[in-house]
Amino acid sequence: MSVKERFDLTGKVALVTGGSRGIGRAIAVGLAEHGADVAMVYRSAEAEAASAAEAVRKLGRRAWTYKQDLAETDKLACLAQRAWNDCGRIDILVNNAGMAYLERFEEITPEHWRRVLAVNLDAVFFLTQSISRRMVEAGIKGRIINLSSKNGFVAEAGLAHYNASKGGVELLTQSLAIELGPFGITVNTIAPGIIETEIGGEFDLDPAFFDYYKEHIPLEHRFGSVEDCVGAAVFLASRAGAYMTGQHLIIDGGVLCEQVPRMQFMPASKLRRE
Ligand SMILES: NC(=O)c1ccc[n+]([C@@H]2O[C@H](COP(=O)([O-])OP(=O)(O)OC[C@H]3O[C@@H](n4cnc5c(N)ncnc54)[C@H](O)[C@@H]3O)[C@@H](O)[C@H]2O)c1
């Protein structure tokens, strides 16, 4: 089989949570470009979801949309059932939807703690449980791709609930890789650094933070774009990624490579920037 054929997703069906915008939309369209039909779950933005579905259909693929607040854990089995019935099968589950609040640890209310954990971790668990059960019954060697974060590895101030949820996603992914491996189902994460989307839109951070942050991103001192995440998803969803499970692909411009950034304190004599 050629390398090109290994990346071909023709005949596959993907379910992408949070597929209406940001990284989820880019992944949904990227999977469709490689041949997959795509179902998308969104919380409230109907027009955004319709536009994402239209982008998939323009590529000649089928698209479905489901409105569901993923924090409603008890409705996820029903969501999985509906999507499976409509689509006929699901080969690829992308647990992408996620949210965050920026607030100090001592200010986090039980409501905020529960909501972040419900959307970012509980929904990943319960949706994967419902979908993988059907994959096993149907003999589908499926792919589960979870959106984690660099915060699943290293914490960041003001995000205790988010950090905990993403750390949980990493270990959940390893756990499920072990238990679903015998059925030929792979489970991996994509762990982005800062990607330019709407997720931090309400953080109200000092703009100086972003310049400071960029200075510490080794790769071109730039934030990532949603397109930077698509190739990893296509790889993990396809036959090209068939022997990889329980792993993470960190897409952060190299920011996690260094413990305490030292570049700006390097002696001028040691810095050769030709
Ligand atoms: N953008 C980044 O810098 C970054 C970095 C690391 C990880 N991530 C992760 O990538 C994933 C996608 O984030 P994004 O940056 O595209 O964010 P985004 O805010 O642009 O999109 C988030 C998506 O999740 C959906 N969503 C949120 N809460 C939901 C709920 N309760 N029910 C149903 N859907 C819900 C939204 O509708 C939206 O489609 C998230 O899991 C996020 O944690 C993002």
PDB file of C-alpha atoms and ligand atoms in Angstrom:
ATOM      1  CA  MET A   1       0.000   0.000   0.000  1.00  0.00           C
ATOM      2  CA  SER A   2       1.376   3.443  -0.914  1.00  0.00           C
ATOM      3  CA  VAL A   3       1.917   6.164   1.669  1.00  0.00           C
ATOM      4  CA  LYS A   4      -0.893   8.151   0.022  1.00  0.00           C
ATOM      5  CA  GLU A   5      -3.292   5.215   0.398  1.00  0.00           C
ATOM      6  CA  ARG A   6      -2.334   4.896   4.063  1.00  0.00           C
ATOM      7  CA  PHE A   7      -3.678   8.401   4.688  1.00  0.00           C
ATOM      8  CA  ASP A   8      -6.917   7.772   2.746  1.00  0.00           C
ATOM      9  CA  LEU A   9     -10.084   7.860   4.892  1.00  0.00           C
ATOM     10  CA  THR A  10     -12.618   7.053   2.166  1.00  0.00           C
ATOM     11  CA  GLY A  11     -15.549   5.081   3.592  1.00  0.00           C
ATOM     12  CA  LYS A  12     -14.777   6.082   7.168  1.00  0.00           C
ATOM     13  CA  VAL A  13     -17.109   8.081   9.399  1.00  0.00           C
ATOM     14  CA  ALA A  14     -15.778  10.490  12.013  1.00  0.00           C
ATOM     15  CA  LEU A  15     -17.584  12.048  14.975  1.00  0.00           C
ATOM     16  CA  VAL A  16     -15.936  15.305  16.087  1.00  0.00           C
ATOM     17  CA  THR A  17     -17.109  17.040  19.261  1.00  0.00           C
ATOM     18  CA  GLY A  18     -16.846  20.823  19.166  1.00  0.00           C
ATOM     19  CA  GLY A  19     -16.638  20.508  15.382  1.00  0.00           C
ATOM     20  CA  SER A  20     -18.375  23.814  14.756  1.00  0.00           C
ATOM     21  CA  ARG A  21     -15.347  26.057  15.216  1.00  0.00           C
ATOM     22  CA  GLY A  22     -11.672  26.341  16.084  1.00  0.00           C
ATOM     23  CA  ILE A  23      -9.471  23.257  16.103  1.00  0.00           C
ATOM     24  CA  GLY A  24     -12.500  20.916  15.874  1.00  0.00           C
ATOM     25  CA  ARG A  25     -13.763  22.500  12.678  1.00  0.00           C
ATOM     26  CA  ALA A  26     -10.317  22.379  11.072  1.00  0.00           C
ATOM     27  CA  ILE A  27      -9.988  18.696  11.992  1.00  0.00           C
ATOM     28  CA  ALA A  28     -13.510  17.910  10.724  1.00  0.00           C
ATOM     29  CA  VAL A  29     -12.784  19.521   7.352  1.00  0.00           C
ATOM     30  CA  GLY A  30      -9.304  17.950   7.219  1.00  0.00           C
ATOM     31  CA  LEU A  31     -10.737  14.455   7.770  1.00  0.00           C
ATOM     32  CA  ALA A  32     -13.340  15.148   5.058  1.00  0.00           C
ATOM     33  CA  GLU A  33     -10.573  16.265   2.673  1.00  0.00           C
ATOM     34  CA  HIS A  34      -9.056  12.831   3.177  1.00  0.00           C
ATOM     35  CA  GLY A  35     -12.352  11.119   2.375  1.00  0.00           C
ATOM     36  CA  ALA A  36     -14.244  10.754   5.661  1.00  0.00           C
ATOM     37  CA  ASP A  37     -17.895  11.586   6.266  1.00  0.00           C
ATOM     38  CA  VAL A  38     -18.191  13.714   9.391  1.00  0.00           C
ATOM     39  CA  ALA A  39     -20.699  14.149  12.215  1.00  0.00           C
ATOM     40  CA  MET A  40     -20.190  17.140  14.493  1.00  0.00           C
ATOM     41  CA  VAL A  41     -21.387  17.914  18.006  1.00  0.00           C
ATOM     42  CA  TYR A  42     -21.799  21.549  19.014  1.00  0.00           C
ATOM     43  CA  ARG A  43     -23.141  23.255  22.122  1.00  0.00           C
ATOM     44  CA  SER A  44     -25.184  26.236  20.903  1.00  0.00           C
ATOM     45  CA  ALA A  45     -23.886  27.993  17.761  1.00  0.00           C
ATOM     46  CA  GLU A  46     -26.226  26.627  15.101  1.00  0.00           C
ATOM     47  CA  ALA A  47     -25.002  28.881  12.291  1.00  0.00           C
ATOM     48  CA  GLU A  48     -21.360  27.917  12.940  1.00  0.00           C
ATOM     49  CA  ALA A  49     -22.274  24.216  12.953  1.00  0.00           C
ATOM     50  CA  ALA A  50     -24.272  24.583   9.710  1.00  0.00           C
ATOM     51  CA  SER A  51     -21.314  26.352   8.096  1.00  0.00           C
ATOM     52  CA  ALA A  52     -18.900  23.581   9.172  1.00  0.00           C
ATOM     53  CA  ALA A  53     -21.292  20.939   7.808  1.00  0.00           C
ATOM     54  CA  GLU A  54     -21.531  22.877   4.540  1.00  0.00           C
ATOM     55  CA  ALA A  55     -17.723  22.926   4.265  1.00  0.00           C
ATOM     56  CA  VAL A  56     -17.709  19.110   4.641  1.00  0.00           C
ATOM     57  CA  ARG A  57     -20.481  18.671   2.046  1.00  0.00           C
ATOM     58  CA  LYS A  58     -18.659  20.925  -0.430  1.00  0.00           C
ATOM     59  CA  LEU A  59     -15.909  18.315  -0.360  1.00  0.00           C
ATOM     60  CA  GLY A  60     -18.455  15.717  -1.509  1.00  0.00           C
ATOM     61  CA  ARG A  61     -18.788  14.084   1.928  1.00  0.00           C
ATOM     62  CA  ARG A  62     -21.802  13.508   4.144  1.00  0.00           C
ATOM     63  CA  ALA A  63     -22.210  15.653   7.258  1.00  0.00           C
ATOM     64  CA  TRP A  64     -24.438  15.525  10.329  1.00  0.00           C
ATOM     65  CA  THR A  65     -24.726  17.972  13.222  1.00  0.00           C
ATOM     66  CA  TYR A  66     -25.903  17.363  16.803  1.00  0.00           C
ATOM     67  CA  LYS A  67     -26.680  20.043  19.334  1.00  0.00           C
ATOM     68  CA  GLN A  68     -25.686  18.820  22.790  1.00  0.00           C
ATOM     69  CA  ASP A  69     -24.162  20.376  25.872  1.00  0.00           C
ATOM     70  CA  LEU A  70     -21.493  17.811  26.715  1.00  0.00           C
ATOM     71  CA  ALA A  71     -21.683  18.759  30.398  1.00  0.00           C
ATOM     72  CA  GLU A  72     -25.006  16.834  30.434  1.00  0.00           C
ATOM     73  CA  THR A  73     -23.281  13.550  31.087  1.00  0.00           C
ATOM     74  CA  ASP A  74     -26.476  11.516  31.339  1.00  0.00           C
ATOM     75  CA  LYS A  75     -27.421  12.433  27.736  1.00  0.00           C
ATOM     76  CA  LEU A  76     -24.196  11.211  26.118  1.00  0.00           C
ATOM     77  CA  ALA A  77     -25.218   7.565  25.691  1.00  0.00           C
ATOM     78  CA  CYS A  78     -28.304   8.760  23.814  1.00  0.00           C
ATOM     79  CA  LEU A  79     -26.186  11.109  21.674  1.00  0.00           C
ATOM     80  CA  ALA A  80     -23.882   8.219  20.758  1.00  0.00           C
ATOM     81  CA  GLN A  81     -26.865   6.033  19.878  1.00  0.00           C
ATOM     82  CA  ARG A  82     -28.418   8.699  17.622  1.00  0.00           C
ATOM     83  CA  ALA A  83     -25.154   9.449  15.840  1.00  0.00           C
ATOM     84  CA  TRP A  84     -24.395   5.754  15.327  1.00  0.00           C
ATOM     85  CA  ASN A  85     -27.879   5.096  13.911  1.00  0.00           C
ATOM     86  CA  ASP A  86     -27.787   8.111  11.575  1.00  0.00           C
ATOM     87  CA  CYS A  87     -24.254   7.500  10.320  1.00  0.00           C
ATOM     88  CA  GLY A  88     -24.491   3.704  10.209  1.00  0.00           C
ATOM     89  CA  ARG A  89     -21.092   3.391  11.887  1.00  0.00           C
ATOM     90  CA  ILE A  90     -18.403   5.519  13.506  1.00  0.00           C
ATOM     91  CA  ASP A  91     -14.756   4.707  12.794  1.00  0.00           C
ATOM     92  CA  ILE A  92     -13.086   7.788  14.261  1.00  0.00           C
ATOM     93  CA  LEU A  93     -14.064   9.625  17.435  1.00  0.00           C
ATOM     94  CA  VAL A  94     -12.382  12.986  18.006  1.00  0.00           C
ATOM     95  CA  ASN A  95     -13.040  14.193  21.552  1.00  0.00           C
ATOM     96  CA  ASN A  96     -12.144  17.793  20.804  1.00  0.00           C
ATOM     97  CA  ALA A  97     -14.655  19.976  22.672  1.00  0.00           C
ATOM     98  CA  GLY A  98     -13.141  21.789  25.599  1.00  0.00           C
ATOM     99  CA  MET A  99     -13.443  24.915  27.701  1.00  0.00           C
ATOM    100  CA  ALA A 100     -11.605  26.867  30.383  1.00  0.00           C
ATOM    101  CA  TYR A 101     -12.018  29.629  32.933  1.00  0.00           C
ATOM    102  CA  LEU A 102      -9.050  31.739  33.980  1.00  0.00           C
ATOM    103  CA  GLU A 103      -9.260  32.257  37.747  1.00  0.00           C
ATOM    104  CA  ARG A 104      -7.142  31.806  40.825  1.00  0.00           C
ATOM    105  CA  PHE A 105      -7.355  28.459  42.605  1.00  0.00           C
ATOM    106  CA  GLU A 106      -9.035  29.904  45.700  1.00  0.00           C
ATOM    107  CA  GLU A 107     -11.758  31.543  43.594  1.00  0.00           C
ATOM    108  CA  ILE A 108     -12.843  28.400  41.755  1.00  0.00           C
ATOM    109  CA  THR A 109     -16.444  27.554  42.648  1.00  0.00           C
ATOM    110  CA  PRO A 110     -17.806  24.006  42.755  1.00  0.00           C
ATOM    111  CA  GLU A 111     -19.873  24.899  39.636  1.00  0.00           C
ATOM    112  CA  HIS A 112     -16.842  25.956  37.599  1.00  0.00           C
ATOM    113  CA  TRP A 113     -14.773  23.007  38.803  1.00  0.00           C
ATOM    114  CA  ARG A 114     -17.545  20.547  37.854  1.00  0.00           C
ATOM    115  CA  ARG A 115     -18.260  22.158  34.489  1.00  0.00           C
ATOM    116  CA  VAL A 116     -14.644  22.121  33.324  1.00  0.00           C
ATOM    117  CA  LEU A 117     -14.177  18.525  34.473  1.00  0.00           C
ATOM    118  CA  ALA A 118     -17.538  17.488  32.975  1.00  0.00           C
ATOM    119  CA  VAL A 119     -16.828  18.906  29.511  1.00  0.00           C
ATOM    120  CA  ASN A 120     -13.086  18.237  29.297  1.00  0.00           C
ATOM    121  CA  LEU A 121     -12.861  14.847  31.004  1.00  0.00           C
ATOM    122  CA  ASP A 122     -16.213  13.200  31.842  1.00  0.00           C
ATOM    123  CA  ALA A 123     -17.555  13.678  28.304  1.00  0.00           C
ATOM    124  CA  VAL A 124     -14.388  12.154  26.851  1.00  0.00           C
ATOM    125  CA  PHE A 125     -14.835   9.119  29.100  1.00  0.00           C
ATOM    126  CA  PHE A 126     -18.555   8.527  28.573  1.00  0.00           C
ATOM    127  CA  LEU A 127     -18.648   9.232  24.844  1.00  0.00           C
ATOM    128  CA  THR A 128     -15.667   6.967  24.289  1.00  0.00           C
ATOM    129  CA  GLN A 129     -17.332   4.267  26.402  1.00  0.00           C
ATOM    130  CA  SER A 130     -20.532   4.400  24.325  1.00  0.00           C
ATOM    131  CA  ILE A 131     -18.846   4.620  20.937  1.00  0.00           C
ATOM    132  CA  SER A 132     -16.035   2.112  21.545  1.00  0.00           C
ATOM    133  CA  ARG A 133     -18.568  -0.453  22.777  1.00  0.00           C
ATOM    134  CA  ARG A 134     -20.301  -0.230  19.412  1.00  0.00           C
ATOM    135  CA  MET A 135     -16.982  -0.323  17.544  1.00  0.00           C
ATOM    136  CA  VAL A 136     -16.102  -3.570  19.322  1.00  0.00           C
ATOM    137  CA  GLU A 137     -19.542  -5.108  18.590  1.00  0.00           C
ATOM    138  CA  ALA A 138     -19.257  -4.147  14.906  1.00  0.00           C
ATOM    139  CA  GLY A 139     -15.638  -5.362  14.655  1.00  0.00           C
ATOM    140  CA  ILE A 140     -14.419  -1.866  13.715  1.00  0.00           C
ATOM    141  CA  LYS A 141     -10.748  -1.186  14.386  1.00  0.00           C
ATOM    142  CA  GLY A 142     -11.545   2.362  15.379  1.00  0.00           C
ATOM    143  CA  ARG A 143      -9.556   5.423  16.275  1.00  0.00           C
ATOM    144  CA  ILE A 144     -10.085   7.580  19.352  1.00  0.00           C
ATOM    145  CA  ILE A 145      -8.313  10.953  19.300  1.00  0.00           C
ATOM    146  CA  ASN A 146      -8.523  13.128  22.413  1.00  0.00           C
ATOM    147  CA  LEU A 147      -7.606  16.803  22.477  1.00  0.00           C
ATOM    148  CA  SER A 148      -5.443  17.267  25.507  1.00  0.00           C
ATOM    149  CA  SER A 149      -3.055  20.213  25.922  1.00  0.00           C
ATOM    150  CA  LYS A 150       0.485  21.057  26.893  1.00  0.00           C
ATOM    151  CA  ASN A 151      -1.317  21.746  30.218  1.00  0.00           C
ATOM    152  CA  GLY A 152      -1.809  17.994  30.461  1.00  0.00           C
ATOM    153  CA  PHE A 153       1.946  17.811  31.116  1.00  0.00           C
ATOM    154  CA  VAL A 154       2.937  21.114  32.732  1.00  0.00           C
ATOM    155  CA  ALA A 155       0.601  23.342  34.770  1.00  0.00           C
ATOM    156  CA  GLU A 156      -0.125  27.016  34.179  1.00  0.00           C
ATOM    157  CA  ALA A 157      -1.333  29.599  36.719  1.00  0.00           C
ATOM    158  CA  GLY A 158      -5.044  30.366  36.883  1.00  0.00           C
ATOM    159  CA  LEU A 159      -6.085  27.105  35.256  1.00  0.00           C
ATOM    160  CA  ALA A 160      -6.116  24.506  38.062  1.00  0.00           C
ATOM    161  CA  HIS A 161      -9.362  22.883  36.836  1.00  0.00           C
ATOM    162  CA  TYR A 162      -8.257  22.959  33.191  1.00  0.00           C
ATOM    163  CA  ASN A 163      -4.797  21.561  34.016  1.00  0.00           C
ATOM    164  CA  ALA A 164      -6.371  18.766  36.095  1.00  0.00           C
ATOM    165  CA  SER A 165      -8.838  17.913  33.324  1.00  0.00           C
ATOM    166  CA  LYS A 166      -6.138  17.696  30.658  1.00  0.00           C
ATOM    167  CA  GLY A 167      -3.797  15.695  32.884  1.00  0.00           C
ATOM    168  CA  GLY A 168      -6.761  13.366  33.366  1.00  0.00           C
ATOM    169  CA  VAL A 169      -7.255  13.089  29.607  1.00  0.00           C
ATOM    170  CA  GLU A 170      -3.626  11.989  29.200  1.00  0.00           C
ATOM    171  CA  LEU A 171      -3.867   9.146  31.741  1.00  0.00           C
ATOM    172  CA  LEU A 172      -7.356   8.187  30.594  1.00  0.00           C
ATOM    173  CA  THR A 173      -5.945   7.876  27.086  1.00  0.00           C
ATOM    174  CA  GLN A 174      -3.218   5.496  28.249  1.00  0.00           C
ATOM    175  CA  SER A 175      -5.745   3.471  30.265  1.00  0.00           C
ATOM    176  CA  LEU A 176      -8.101   3.079  27.302  1.00  0.00           C
ATOM    177  CA  ALA A 177      -5.220   2.285  24.940  1.00  0.00           C
ATOM    178  CA  ILE A 178      -4.465  -0.740  27.119  1.00  0.00           C
ATOM    179  CA  GLU A 179      -8.069  -1.933  27.340  1.00  0.00           C
ATOM    180  CA  LEU A 180      -9.084  -1.252  23.730  1.00  0.00           C
ATOM    181  CA  GLY A 181      -5.801  -2.390  22.175  1.00  0.00           C
ATOM    182  CA  PRO A 182      -6.850  -6.045  21.945  1.00  0.00           C
ATOM    183  CA  PHE A 183      -9.764  -4.952  19.734  1.00  0.00           C
ATOM    184  CA  GLY A 184      -7.517  -3.054  17.331  1.00  0.00           C
ATOM    185  CA  ILE A 185      -8.779   0.337  18.541  1.00  0.00           C
ATOM    186  CA  THR A 186      -6.118   2.996  19.052  1.00  0.00           C
ATOM    187  CA  VAL A 187      -6.419   5.845  21.575  1.00  0.00           C
ATOM    188  CA  ASN A 188      -4.077   8.837  21.384  1.00  0.00           C
ATOM    189  CA  THR A 189      -4.004  12.523  22.202  1.00  0.00           C
ATOM    190  CA  ILE A 190      -3.125  15.695  20.384  1.00  0.00           C
ATOM    191  CA  ALA A 191      -1.683  18.165  22.891  1.00  0.00           C
ATOM    192  CA  PRO A 192      -1.522  21.701  21.510  1.00  0.00           C
ATOM    193  CA  GLY A 193       0.309  24.688  22.891  1.00  0.00           C
ATOM    194  CA  ILE A 194      -1.299  28.071  22.227  1.00  0.00           C
ATOM    195  CA  ILE A 195      -3.374  27.866  19.061  1.00  0.00           C
ATOM    196  CA  GLU A 196      -5.161  30.986  17.860  1.00  0.00           C
ATOM    197  CA  THR A 197      -8.862  30.248  18.508  1.00  0.00           C
ATOM    198  CA  GLU A 198     -11.669  31.678  20.635  1.00  0.00           C
ATOM    199  CA  ILE A 199     -11.020  29.497  23.683  1.00  0.00           C
ATOM    200  CA  GLY A 200      -9.237  32.163  25.739  1.00  0.00           C
ATOM    201  CA  GLY A 201     -11.446  34.972  24.434  1.00  0.00           C
ATOM    202  CA  GLU A 202     -12.778  35.918  27.857  1.00  0.00           C
ATOM    203  CA  PHE A 203      -9.526  35.603  29.793  1.00  0.00           C
ATOM    204  CA  ASP A 204      -8.867  39.349  29.786  1.00  0.00           C
ATOM    205  CA  LEU A 205      -5.104  38.827  30.029  1.00  0.00           C
ATOM    206  CA  ASP A 206      -2.612  41.677  29.765  1.00  0.00           C
ATOM    207  CA  PRO A 207      -1.585  41.795  26.057  1.00  0.00           C
ATOM    208  CA  ALA A 208       2.042  41.960  27.269  1.00  0.00           C
ATOM    209  CA  PHE A 209       1.647  38.311  28.317  1.00  0.00           C
ATOM    210  CA  PHE A 210       1.283  37.259  24.694  1.00  0.00           C
ATOM    211  CA  ASP A 211       4.500  39.001  23.609  1.00  0.00           C
ATOM    212  CA  TYR A 212       6.302  37.472  26.612  1.00  0.00           C
ATOM    213  CA  TYR A 213       4.905  34.043  25.734  1.00  0.00           C
ATOM    214  CA  LYS A 214       5.798  34.277  22.056  1.00  0.00           C
ATOM    215  CA  GLU A 215       9.354  35.204  22.948  1.00  0.00           C
ATOM    216  CA  HIS A 216       9.611  31.775  24.627  1.00  0.00           C
ATOM    217  CA  ILE A 217       8.264  29.736  21.735  1.00  0.00           C
ATOM    218  CA  PRO A 218      11.368  28.349  20.020  1.00  0.00           C
ATOM    219  CA  LEU A 219       9.714  27.817  16.645  1.00  0.00           C
ATOM    220  CA  GLU A 220       9.571  31.208  14.919  1.00  0.00           C
ATOM    221  CA  HIS A 221       8.217  32.859  18.091  1.00  0.00           C
ATOM    222  CA  ARG A 222       4.664  32.385  16.884  1.00  0.00           C
ATOM    223  CA  PHE A 223       1.417  30.860  18.146  1.00  0.00           C
ATOM    224  CA  GLY A 224      -0.030  27.911  16.272  1.00  0.00           C
ATOM    225  CA  SER A 225      -2.928  27.994  13.824  1.00  0.00           C
ATOM    226  CA  VAL A 226      -5.772  25.485  13.726  1.00  0.00           C
ATOM    227  CA  GLU A 227      -4.259  24.077  10.525  1.00  0.00           C
ATOM    228  CA  ASP A 228      -1.149  23.154  12.519  1.00  0.00           C
ATOM    229  CA  CYS A 229      -3.263  20.522  14.329  1.00  0.00           C
ATOM    230  CA  VAL A 230      -4.930  18.883  11.318  1.00  0.00           C
ATOM    231  CA  GLY A 231      -2.092  16.708  10.012  1.00  0.00           C
ATOM    232  CA  ALA A 232      -1.702  15.025  13.395  1.00  0.00           C
ATOM    233  CA  ALA A 233      -5.415  14.169  13.455  1.00  0.00           C
ATOM    234  CA  VAL A 234      -5.379  12.750   9.919  1.00  0.00           C
ATOM    235  CA  PHE A 235      -2.302  10.683  10.775  1.00  0.00           C
ATOM    236  CA  LEU A 236      -3.827   9.262  13.974  1.00  0.00           C
ATOM    237  CA  ALA A 237      -7.161   8.576  12.223  1.00  0.00           C
ATOM    238  CA  SER A 238      -5.632   6.766   9.275  1.00  0.00           C
ATOM    239  CA  ARG A 239      -3.823   3.499   8.568  1.00  0.00           C
ATOM    240  CA  ALA A 240      -0.586   5.495   8.750  1.00  0.00           C
ATOM    241  CA  GLY A 241      -1.054   5.649  12.526  1.00  0.00           C
ATOM    242  CA  ALA A 242      -2.219   2.047  12.927  1.00  0.00           C
ATOM    243  CA  TYR A 243       0.567   0.884  15.272  1.00  0.00           C
ATOM    244  CA  MET A 244       0.570   3.899  17.565  1.00  0.00           C
ATOM    245  CA  THR A 245      -1.549   3.913  20.710  1.00  0.00           C
ATOM    246  CA  GLY A 246      -1.539   5.482  24.180  1.00  0.00           C
ATOM    247  CA  GLN A 247       0.677   8.293  22.895  1.00  0.00           C
ATOM    248  CA  HIS A 248       0.526  12.060  22.509  1.00  0.00           C
ATOM    249  CA  LEU A 249       1.525  14.384  19.726  1.00  0.00           C
ATOM    250  CA  ILE A 250       2.538  17.717  21.270  1.00  0.00           C
ATOM    251  CA  ILE A 251       2.020  20.627  18.871  1.00  0.00           C
ATOM    252  CA  ASP A 252       3.410  23.601  20.769  1.00  0.00           C
ATOM    253  CA  GLY A 253       6.203  25.139  18.694  1.00  0.00           C
ATOM    254  CA  GLY A 254       8.657  23.548  21.118  1.00  0.00           C
ATOM    255  CA  VAL A 255       7.595  25.524  24.185  1.00  0.00           C
ATOM    256  CA  LEU A 256       7.759  22.476  26.484  1.00  0.00           C
ATOM    257  CA  CYS A 257      11.313  21.695  25.391  1.00  0.00           C
ATOM    258  CA  GLU A 258      12.946  23.994  27.911  1.00  0.00           C
ATOM    259  CA  GLN A 259      12.542  23.989  31.733  1.00  0.00           C
ATOM    260  CA  VAL A 260      13.310  27.651  32.501  1.00  0.00           C
ATOM    261  CA  PRO A 261      13.709  29.763  29.355  1.00  0.00           C
ATOM    262  CA  ARG A 262      17.320  31.037  29.131  1.00  0.00           C
ATOM    263  CA  MET A 263      17.682  32.380  25.613  1.00  0.00           C
ATOM    264  CA  GLN A 264      17.373  36.038  26.606  1.00  0.00           C
ATOM    265  CA  PHE A 265      20.107  35.652  29.213  1.00  0.00           C
ATOM    266  CA  MET A 266      22.614  33.999  26.894  1.00  0.00           C
ATOM    267  CA  PRO A 267      25.863  35.981  26.556  1.00  0.00           C
ATOM    268  CA  ALA A 268      25.844  37.884  23.264  1.00  0.00           C
ATOM    269  CA  SER A 269      29.085  36.122  22.306  1.00  0.00           C
ATOM    270  CA  LYS A 270      27.291  32.758  22.351  1.00  0.00           C
ATOM    271  CA  LEU A 271      24.349  33.844  20.232  1.00  0.00           C
ATOM    272  CA  ARG A 272      25.019  33.380  16.565  1.00  0.00           C
ATOM    273  CA  ARG A 273      22.000  34.513  14.644  1.00  0.00           C
ATOM    274  CA  GLU A 274      23.210  34.745  11.077  1.00  0.00           C
TER     275      GLU A 274
HETATM  276  N1  LIG B   1      -6.600  26.907  21.427  1.00  0.00           N
HETATM  277  C1  LIG B   1      -5.654  26.509  22.222  1.00  0.00           C
HETATM  278  O1  LIG B   1      -4.694  27.258  22.502  1.00  0.00           O
HETATM  279  C2  LIG B   1      -5.677  25.139  22.825  1.00  0.00           C
HETATM  280  C3  LIG B   1      -4.536  24.695  23.484  1.00  0.00           C
HETATM  281  C4  LIG B   1      -4.517  23.440  24.051  1.00  0.00           C
HETATM  282  C5  LIG B   1      -5.633  22.632  23.949  1.00  0.00           C
HETATM  283  N2  LIG B   1      -6.736  23.073  23.313  1.00  0.00           N
HETATM  284  C6  LIG B   1      -7.894  22.175  23.270  1.00  0.00           C
HETATM  285  O2  LIG B   1      -8.363  22.049  21.954  1.00  0.00           O
HETATM  286  C7  LIG B   1      -9.766  21.789  21.977  1.00  0.00           C
HETATM  287  C8  LIG B   1     -10.478  22.742  21.036  1.00  0.00           C
HETATM  288  O3  LIG B   1     -10.301  24.067  21.519  1.00  0.00           O
HETATM  289  P1  LIG B   1     -10.353  25.369  20.599  1.00  0.00           P
HETATM  290  O4  LIG B   1      -9.147  26.133  20.885  1.00  0.00           O
HETATM  291  O5  LIG B   1     -10.703  25.013  19.199  1.00  0.00           O
HETATM  292  O6  LIG B   1     -11.539  26.141  21.328  1.00  0.00           O
HETATM  293  P2  LIG B   1     -12.838  26.862  20.800  1.00  0.00           P
HETATM  294  O7  LIG B   1     -13.384  27.578  21.977  1.00  0.00           O
HETATM  295  O8  LIG B   1     -12.588  27.640  19.551  1.00  0.00           O
HETATM  296  O9  LIG B   1     -13.772  25.643  20.419  1.00  0.00           O
HETATM  297  C9  LIG B   1     -14.237  24.787  21.424  1.00  0.00           C
HETATM  298  C10 LIG B   1     -15.319  23.901  20.861  1.00  0.00           C
HETATM  299  O10 LIG B   1     -15.808  23.086  21.948  1.00  0.00           O
HETATM  300  C11 LIG B   1     -17.220  23.215  22.002  1.00  0.00           C
HETATM  301  N3  LIG B   1     -17.694  23.127  23.380  1.00  0.00           N
HETATM  302  C12 LIG B   1     -17.240  23.807  24.463  1.00  0.00           C
HETATM  303  N4  LIG B   1     -17.992  23.509  25.543  1.00  0.00           N
HETATM  304  C13 LIG B   1     -18.938  22.627  25.115  1.00  0.00           C
HETATM  305  C14 LIG B   1     -20.020  21.947  25.734  1.00  0.00           C
HETATM  306  N5  LIG B   1     -20.306  22.144  27.036  1.00  0.00           N
HETATM  307  N6  LIG B   1     -20.780  21.136  24.992  1.00  0.00           N
HETATM  308  C15 LIG B   1     -20.527  20.941  23.678  1.00  0.00           C
HETATM  309  N7  LIG B   1     -19.520  21.548  23.039  1.00  0.00           N
HETATM  310  C16 LIG B   1     -18.743  22.374  23.737  1.00  0.00           C
HETATM  311  C17 LIG B   1     -17.536  24.582  21.424  1.00  0.00           C
HETATM  312  O11 LIG B   1     -18.860  24.607  20.946  1.00  0.00           O
HETATM  313  C18 LIG B   1     -16.489  24.689  20.320  1.00  0.00           C
HETATM  314  O12 LIG B   1     -16.954  24.079  19.142  1.00  0.00           O
HETATM  315  C19 LIG B   1     -10.198  21.928  23.440  1.00  0.00           C
HETATM  316  O13 LIG B   1     -10.276  20.648  24.038  1.00  0.00           O
HETATM  317  C20 LIG B   1      -9.068  22.716  24.054  1.00  0.00           C
HETATM  318  O14 LIG B   1      -8.932  22.485  25.436  1.00  0.00           O
HETATM  319  C21 LIG B   1      -6.784  24.314  22.752  1.00  0.00           C
END
